[in-house]
CSV table of C-alpha atoms in Angstrom, one decimal:
chain,number,residue,atom,x,y,z
A,143,PRO,CA,0.0,0.0,0.0
A,144,ARG,CA,2.9,2.4,0.8
A,145,MET,CA,4.2,2.0,-2.8
A,146,HIS,CA,0.7,2.7,-4.0
A,147,TRP,CA,0.6,6.0,-2.2
A,148,VAL,CA,4.1,6.9,-3.4
A,149,SER,CA,3.0,6.2,-7.0
A,150,LEU,CA,-0.2,8.2,-6.5
A,151,LEU,CA,1.9,11.1,-5.1
A,152,LEU,CA,4.3,11.0,-8.0
A,153,SER,CA,1.6,10.9,-10.6
A,154,ALA,CA,-0.1,13.9,-8.8
A,155,LEU,CA,3.3,15.7,-8.9
A,156,SER,CA,3.8,14.9,-12.5
A,157,VAL,CA,0.5,16.5,-13.4
A,158,THR,CA,1.6,19.6,-11.5
A,159,TRP,CA,4.9,19.6,-13.3
A,160,ALA,CA,3.4,19.0,-16.6
A,161,LYS,CA,1.4,22.2,-16.3
A,162,PRO,CA,3.9,25.0,-15.4
A,163,ARG,CA,2.4,28.3,-14.5
A,164,LEU,CA,2.6,30.6,-17.6
A,165,PRO,CA,4.4,33.8,-17.1
A,166,LEU,CA,2.1,36.9,-16.6
A,167,LEU,CA,1.3,38.7,-19.8
A,168,SER,CA,3.3,36.2,-21.8
A,169,LEU,CA,3.0,35.2,-25.5
A,170,GLN,CA,2.5,31.6,-24.3
A,171,MET,CA,-0.7,32.6,-22.4
A,172,ILE,CA,-1.9,34.5,-25.5
A,173,ASP,CA,-1.3,31.3,-27.5
A,174,VAL,CA,-3.1,29.2,-24.9
A,175,VAL,CA,-6.2,31.4,-25.2
A,176,ASN,CA,-6.2,31.7,-29.0
A,177,GLU,CA,-5.7,28.0,-29.5
A,178,SER,CA,-8.4,27.0,-27.0
A,179,ASN,CA,-11.2,27.7,-29.5
A,180,THR,CA,-13.0,30.0,-27.0
A,181,THR,CA,-15.3,32.9,-27.5
A,182,TRP,CA,-12.6,35.7,-27.4
A,183,LYS,CA,-9.2,36.6,-28.7
A,184,ALA,CA,-6.1,37.5,-26.7
A,185,GLY,CA,-3.2,39.9,-27.5
A,186,GLN,CA,-0.7,42.2,-25.9
A,187,ASN,CA,-2.2,45.2,-24.0
A,188,PHE,CA,0.6,45.8,-21.6
A,189,HIS,CA,4.3,46.0,-22.0
A,190,ASN,CA,7.0,46.6,-19.4
A,191,VAL,CA,4.7,46.8,-16.4
A,192,ASP,CA,5.6,45.4,-13.0
A,193,MET,CA,3.5,43.0,-10.9
A,194,SER,CA,2.7,45.6,-8.2
A,195,TYR,CA,1.2,47.8,-11.0
A,196,VAL,CA,-0.9,44.8,-12.3
A,197,LYS,CA,-2.1,44.1,-8.7
A,198,SER,CA,-3.0,47.8,-8.2
A,199,LEU,CA,-5.3,47.5,-11.2
A,200,CYS,CA,-7.3,44.9,-9.3
A,201,GLY,CA,-7.8,46.8,-6.0
A,202,THR,CA,-11.5,46.3,-5.6
A,203,LEU,CA,-12.5,44.3,-2.5
A,204,LEU,CA,-15.3,41.8,-3.2
A,205,ASN,CA,-18.0,40.4,-0.8
A,206,GLY,CA,-18.1,43.6,1.2
A,207,PRO,CA,-21.0,45.5,2.8
A,208,ARG,CA,-24.1,45.4,0.6
A,209,LEU,CA,-26.6,48.1,0.0
A,210,PRO,CA,-30.3,47.3,0.2
A,211,GLU,CA,-31.5,45.4,-2.9
A,212,VAL,CA,-34.0,46.9,-5.3
A,213,MET,CA,-36.2,44.6,-7.5
A,214,ARG,CA,-37.6,45.8,-10.8
A,215,SER,CA,-40.7,44.6,-12.5
A,216,VAL,CA,-39.5,43.0,-15.8
A,217,GLU,CA,-43.0,42.2,-17.1
A,218,GLY,CA,-44.1,44.4,-19.9
A,219,LEU,CA,-40.7,46.0,-20.4
A,220,GLY,CA,-40.1,44.1,-23.6
A,221,LEU,CA,-36.3,43.8,-23.0
A,222,PRO,CA,-34.6,43.7,-26.4
A,223,VAL,CA,-32.1,41.0,-27.5
A,224,SER,CA,-29.3,43.7,-27.4
A,225,PHE,CA,-29.0,47.1,-25.8
A,226,ASP,CA,-26.3,49.7,-25.7
A,227,SER,CA,-26.6,52.8,-23.5
A,228,ARG,CA,-24.4,54.8,-25.9
A,229,GLU,CA,-27.1,54.4,-28.6
A,230,GLN,CA,-30.0,54.8,-26.2
A,231,TRP,CA,-28.8,58.1,-24.7
A,232,PRO,CA,-26.6,59.6,-27.5
A,233,ASN,CA,-26.7,63.1,-25.9
A,234,CYS,CA,-24.8,61.9,-22.9
A,235,PRO,CA,-21.1,61.9,-23.9
A,236,THR,CA,-19.7,60.4,-20.6
A,237,ILE,CA,-21.3,57.0,-21.6
A,238,GLN,CA,-18.8,56.7,-24.4
A,239,GLN,CA,-15.8,57.8,-22.4
A,240,ILE,CA,-12.9,55.5,-21.3
A,241,ARG,CA,-10.8,56.8,-18.4
A,242,ASP,CA,-7.3,55.7,-17.3
A,243,GLN,CA,-7.0,55.1,-13.6
A,244,GLY,CA,-3.2,55.3,-13.7
A,245,GLY,CA,-1.6,53.3,-10.9
A,246,VAL,CA,-4.4,53.7,-8.3
A,247,ALA,CA,-7.1,51.2,-7.4
A,248,PRO,CA,-10.4,52.0,-9.1
A,249,ALA,CA,-13.2,54.2,-8.0
A,250,PHE,CA,-14.0,54.5,-11.7
A,251,GLY,CA,-16.9,52.2,-12.3
A,252,ALA,CA,-18.8,54.2,-9.7
A,253,VAL,CA,-18.1,57.8,-10.9
A,254,GLU,CA,-18.6,56.8,-14.5
A,255,ALA,CA,-22.1,55.3,-13.8
A,256,MET,CA,-23.0,58.3,-11.6
A,257,SER,CA,-22.0,60.8,-14.4
A,258,ASP,CA,-24.1,58.8,-17.0
A,259,ARG,CA,-27.1,58.6,-14.7
A,260,LEU,CA,-27.1,62.3,-13.9
A,261,CYS,CA,-27.1,63.1,-17.6
A,262,ILE,CA,-29.8,60.5,-18.3
A,263,VAL,CA,-32.2,61.6,-15.6
A,264,THR,CA,-31.8,65.3,-16.6
A,265,LYS,CA,-32.3,64.4,-20.3
A,266,GLY,CA,-28.9,65.7,-21.2
A,267,LYS,CA,-29.2,69.1,-19.4
A,268,VAL,CA,-26.6,68.2,-16.7
A,269,SER,CA,-23.7,66.5,-18.5
A,270,VAL,CA,-20.7,66.6,-16.2
A,271,GLU,CA,-17.9,64.2,-15.2
A,272,ILE,CA,-18.1,63.2,-11.6
A,273,SER,CA,-14.6,63.4,-10.1
A,274,ALA,CA,-12.7,60.2,-9.4
A,275,GLU,CA,-10.1,62.4,-7.7
A,276,ASP,CA,-12.5,63.7,-5.1
A,277,LEU,CA,-13.9,60.2,-4.4
A,278,VAL,CA,-10.5,58.4,-4.3
A,279,THR,CA,-8.9,61.0,-2.0
A,280,CYS,CA,-11.7,62.1,0.3
A,281,CYS,CA,-13.8,59.0,1.0
A,282,ASN,CA,-11.9,57.5,3.9
A,283,LYS,CA,-14.4,54.7,4.4
A,284,CYS,CA,-14.1,53.7,0.8
A,285,GLY,CA,-10.6,52.4,1.3
A,286,PHE,CA,-9.7,53.4,-2.2
A,287,GLY,CA,-6.2,54.6,-2.9
A,288,CYS,CA,-3.5,51.9,-2.9
A,289,ASP,CA,-5.3,49.3,-0.8
A,290,GLY,CA,-8.5,48.8,-2.7
A,291,GLY,CA,-12.1,49.6,-1.8
A,292,TRP,CA,-15.7,48.3,-1.6
A,293,PRO,CA,-18.0,49.3,-4.5
A,294,ALA,CA,-20.9,50.0,-2.2
A,295,SER,CA,-19.1,52.5,-0.1
A,296,ALA,CA,-18.5,54.8,-3.1
A,297,TRP,CA,-22.3,55.0,-3.7
A,298,SER,CA,-23.0,55.6,0.0
A,299,TYR,CA,-20.4,58.5,0.0
A,300,TRP,CA,-22.3,60.0,-3.0
A,301,THR,CA,-25.6,60.0,-1.2
A,302,ASN,CA,-24.1,61.2,2.2
A,303,ASN,CA,-21.4,63.6,1.1
A,304,GLY,CA,-21.8,64.3,-2.6
A,305,ILE,CA,-18.9,64.3,-5.1
A,306,VAL,CA,-17.6,67.3,-7.1
A,307,THR,CA,-16.9,67.4,-10.9
A,308,GLY,CA,-13.6,66.6,-12.4
A,309,GLY,CA,-12.4,65.5,-15.8
A,310,LEU,CA,-9.5,63.4,-17.1
A,311,TYR,CA,-5.8,64.0,-16.3
A,312,ASP,CA,-4.6,67.5,-17.4
A,313,SER,CA,-8.0,68.3,-18.8
A,314,LYS,CA,-8.6,71.4,-16.5
A,315,VAL,CA,-12.3,70.2,-16.7
A,316,GLY,CA,-14.4,70.6,-13.5
A,317,CYS,CA,-13.6,71.3,-9.9
A,318,GLU,CA,-11.1,68.5,-9.3
A,319,PRO,CA,-9.7,66.8,-12.5
A,320,TYR,CA,-7.7,63.6,-12.1
A,321,THR,CA,-4.1,64.2,-11.0
A,322,ILE,CA,-2.6,60.8,-11.7
A,323,ALA,CA,-1.1,60.7,-15.2
A,324,PRO,CA,-2.1,58.0,-17.6
A,325,CYS,CA,0.8,55.5,-18.0
A,326,GLU,CA,2.2,53.7,-20.9
A,327,HIS,CA,1.0,50.1,-21.4
A,328,HIS,CA,2.8,49.8,-24.8
A,329,VAL,CA,6.2,49.7,-26.4
A,330,ASN,CA,7.5,53.0,-27.8
A,331,GLY,CA,4.7,55.1,-26.3
A,332,SER,CA,4.8,58.7,-25.1
A,333,ARG,CA,3.4,58.2,-21.6
A,334,PRO,CA,5.5,57.3,-18.5
A,335,PRO,CA,5.8,53.6,-17.5
A,336,CYS,CA,3.2,52.1,-15.3
A,337,THR,CA,4.2,52.0,-11.7
A,338,MET,CA,2.4,52.1,-8.4
A,339,GLY,CA,2.4,55.6,-7.0
A,340,PRO,CA,1.1,57.2,-3.8
A,341,THR,CA,-2.6,58.3,-3.5
A,342,PRO,CA,-3.0,62.1,-3.8
A,343,LYS,CA,-4.3,64.0,-0.7
A,344,CYS,CA,-7.9,65.1,-0.1
A,345,THR,CA,-7.7,68.9,-0.8
A,346,MET,CA,-11.4,69.9,-0.7
A,347,GLN,CA,-10.5,72.7,-3.1
A,348,CYS,CA,-11.3,73.3,-6.8
A,349,ILE,CA,-8.5,74.1,-9.2
A,350,ASP,CA,-7.5,77.7,-9.8
A,351,GLY,CA,-9.8,79.4,-12.2
A,352,TYR,CA,-12.8,77.1,-11.6
A,353,PRO,CA,-15.7,79.5,-11.0
A,354,VAL,CA,-17.6,77.4,-8.4
A,355,ARG,CA,-16.6,76.8,-4.8
A,356,TYR,CA,-15.9,73.1,-3.8
A,357,LYS,CA,-19.0,72.8,-1.5
A,358,LYS,CA,-21.3,74.3,-4.1
A,359,ASP,CA,-20.0,71.9,-6.8
A,360,LYS,CA,-21.1,68.7,-5.1
A,361,HIS,CA,-23.5,66.4,-6.9
A,362,MET,CA,-25.4,64.2,-4.6
A,363,GLY,CA,-27.2,60.8,-4.8
A,364,GLN,CA,-30.7,60.5,-3.7
A,365,LYS,CA,-30.6,56.7,-3.2
A,366,ALA,CA,-27.9,54.0,-3.6
A,367,TYR,CA,-28.8,50.3,-3.9
A,368,SER,CA,-27.7,46.8,-4.9
A,369,VAL,CA,-29.2,45.1,-8.0
A,370,SER,CA,-30.2,41.4,-7.9
A,371,SER,CA,-27.8,39.0,-9.5
A,372,LYS,CA,-30.6,37.7,-11.8
A,373,PRO,CA,-29.6,38.8,-15.4
A,374,GLU,CA,-33.2,40.0,-16.2
A,375,GLN,CA,-33.0,42.3,-13.1
A,376,ILE,CA,-29.7,43.8,-14.2
A,377,MET,CA,-31.0,44.2,-17.7
A,378,ALA,CA,-34.2,46.0,-16.5
A,379,GLU,CA,-32.0,48.3,-14.4
A,380,LEU,CA,-29.8,49.2,-17.3
A,381,TYR,CA,-32.7,49.6,-19.7
A,382,GLN,CA,-34.6,52.0,-17.4
A,383,ASN,CA,-32.0,53.9,-15.6
A,384,GLY,CA,-28.6,53.6,-17.4
A,385,PRO,CA,-25.2,52.1,-16.7
A,386,VAL,CA,-24.4,50.3,-13.4
A,387,GLU,CA,-21.2,49.5,-11.5
A,388,ALA,CA,-20.1,45.8,-11.4
A,389,ALA,CA,-17.2,44.1,-9.6
A,390,PHE,CA,-15.6,40.8,-10.6
A,391,GLU,CA,-12.6,38.6,-10.1
A,392,VAL,CA,-9.8,39.3,-12.6
A,393,TYR,CA,-7.7,36.3,-13.8
A,394,GLU,CA,-4.4,36.8,-15.6
A,395,ASP,CA,-5.9,36.0,-19.0
A,396,PHE,CA,-8.3,38.9,-18.8
A,397,LEU,CA,-5.4,41.4,-19.0
A,398,LEU,CA,-4.8,40.0,-22.5
A,399,TYR,CA,-8.4,40.5,-23.8
A,400,LYS,CA,-8.7,42.0,-27.3
A,401,SER,CA,-12.1,41.1,-28.7
A,402,GLY,CA,-15.0,38.7,-28.4
A,403,VAL,CA,-16.9,37.5,-25.3
A,404,TYR,CA,-14.5,37.0,-22.4
A,405,GLN,CA,-14.7,33.9,-20.2
A,406,ARG,CA,-11.9,32.6,-18.1
A,407,VAL,CA,-9.5,30.2,-19.9
A,408,SER,CA,-6.2,30.4,-18.0
A,409,GLY,CA,-4.3,32.0,-15.2
A,410,GLU,CA,-4.4,32.9,-11.5
A,411,ASP,CA,-6.7,35.2,-9.7
A,412,LEU,CA,-5.3,38.7,-9.4
A,413,GLY,CA,-8.0,40.3,-7.3
A,414,GLY,CA,-11.3,42.2,-7.7
A,415,HIS,CA,-11.9,45.0,-10.2
A,416,ALA,CA,-14.8,47.4,-10.6
A,417,ILE,CA,-16.1,48.4,-14.0
A,418,LYS,CA,-19.2,49.9,-15.7
A,419,ILE,CA,-21.7,47.7,-17.5
A,420,LEU,CA,-23.6,49.7,-20.2
A,421,GLY,CA,-25.4,47.1,-22.2
A,422,TRP,CA,-25.8,43.5,-23.3
A,423,GLY,CA,-26.2,41.4,-26.5
A,424,GLU,CA,-25.2,38.1,-28.2
A,425,GLU,CA,-22.2,37.3,-30.3
A,426,ASN,CA,-22.2,34.1,-32.3
A,427,GLY,CA,-24.8,32.7,-29.9
A,428,THR,CA,-22.9,33.7,-26.7
A,429,PRO,CA,-24.8,36.1,-24.5
A,430,TYR,CA,-22.7,38.9,-23.1
A,431,TRP,CA,-22.6,42.1,-21.0
A,432,LEU,CA,-21.0,45.1,-22.6
A,433,ALA,CA,-18.6,46.9,-20.2
A,434,ALA,CA,-16.3,49.9,-20.0
A,435,ASN,CA,-12.9,49.4,-18.4
A,436,SER,CA,-10.6,52.1,-16.9
A,437,TRP,CA,-7.3,50.9,-18.3
A,438,ASN,CA,-7.1,53.5,-21.1
A,439,ALA,CA,-8.6,53.3,-24.6
A,440,ASP,CA,-5.7,51.3,-26.0
A,441,TRP,CA,-6.6,48.3,-23.7
A,442,GLY,CA,-9.0,45.6,-25.1
A,443,ASP,CA,-11.6,46.7,-27.7
A,444,LYS,CA,-10.9,50.5,-27.6
A,445,GLY,CA,-11.2,50.3,-23.8
A,446,PHE,CA,-14.4,48.3,-23.8
A,447,PHE,CA,-15.0,44.6,-23.4
A,448,LYS,CA,-17.7,41.9,-23.5
A,449,ILE,CA,-18.0,39.3,-20.8
A,450,LYS,CA,-20.2,36.2,-20.8
A,451,ARG,CA,-23.7,36.9,-19.4
A,452,GLY,CA,-26.0,34.6,-17.5
A,453,ASN,CA,-23.6,32.3,-15.6
A,454,ASP,CA,-22.1,34.8,-13.2
A,455,GLU,CA,-18.7,34.6,-15.0
A,456,CYS,CA,-16.0,35.6,-12.6
A,457,GLY,CA,-18.7,36.9,-10.2
A,458,ILE,CA,-19.7,39.7,-12.7
A,459,GLU,CA,-23.4,39.4,-11.7
A,460,SER,CA,-22.9,39.1,-8.0
A,461,GLU,CA,-22.0,42.7,-7.0
A,462,ILE,CA,-24.0,45.1,-9.1
A,463,VAL,CA,-24.4,48.6,-7.5
A,464,ALA,CA,-26.4,51.6,-8.8
A,465,GLY,CA,-28.2,54.7,-7.6
A,466,THR,CA,-30.6,57.6,-8.3
A,467,PRO,CA,-29.1,61.1,-8.6
A,468,LEU,CA,-30.5,63.9,-6.6
A,469,ILE,CA,-31.6,66.7,-8.9
């Protein structure tokens, strides 16, 4: 019997040895995905980035505090086979925007969806960019910055404290534009390399020349809530009220996404990541969610991606958060 256990152990070890861990962002992993006959294509999105930077991209803490869940009536809505918020609300430019979080963990799914919803509910009259800078630096309970944060806490902060406006890096748009520079994911690019930097300080001040005082520039949420993980509930929420924030587990192969409908093929878990879902559809018979990432427009499909819908792929349907703007 002892020999039997030894042979079992050796065969188990040989299986482990036979499948070495593929290097992060490697050409081998790209080949594994592209040769696996899956629903998406892989390619190089990052070059010359260190592991701490990659980890910082995935700084969303999952399974945290939950907001009260809201259920929508789906009957009579006539949900279409495909839906894209960019086409539904063309007078809201933020829906089409891709941001770059730089080297700081994301608050982006939240401020993007808040910006979109404010524009949608005011029928395009209030089209502003809600400031990621203000949220990242001033929401202490959010735990953003370098250590990650809970998606729900960003929405609670919006309803309790409000968030000022602020555009992209160096845009001089709004009260508090983003101060973390976009970094270079590619070879021979013009931006600085991607490294993990310190979180900026909470200033509670608008930039010089902005005509409104910080306190007066705050945009508030009236209500923040969780959305049920049932796909029809998420679809009803999107269809009626606009984009939502979602959080999911990022595996190494997701960093290599280029096109198609993502589902996990290979690689280790890197942590949680918060993004914005703005629609749904089907591609070659595979149902998907349409989402906006915050890793710059040169990542993935011009900054956007599709992820498999209906089977809680990587937890994408488990942590949907949204809210109603106060107008």
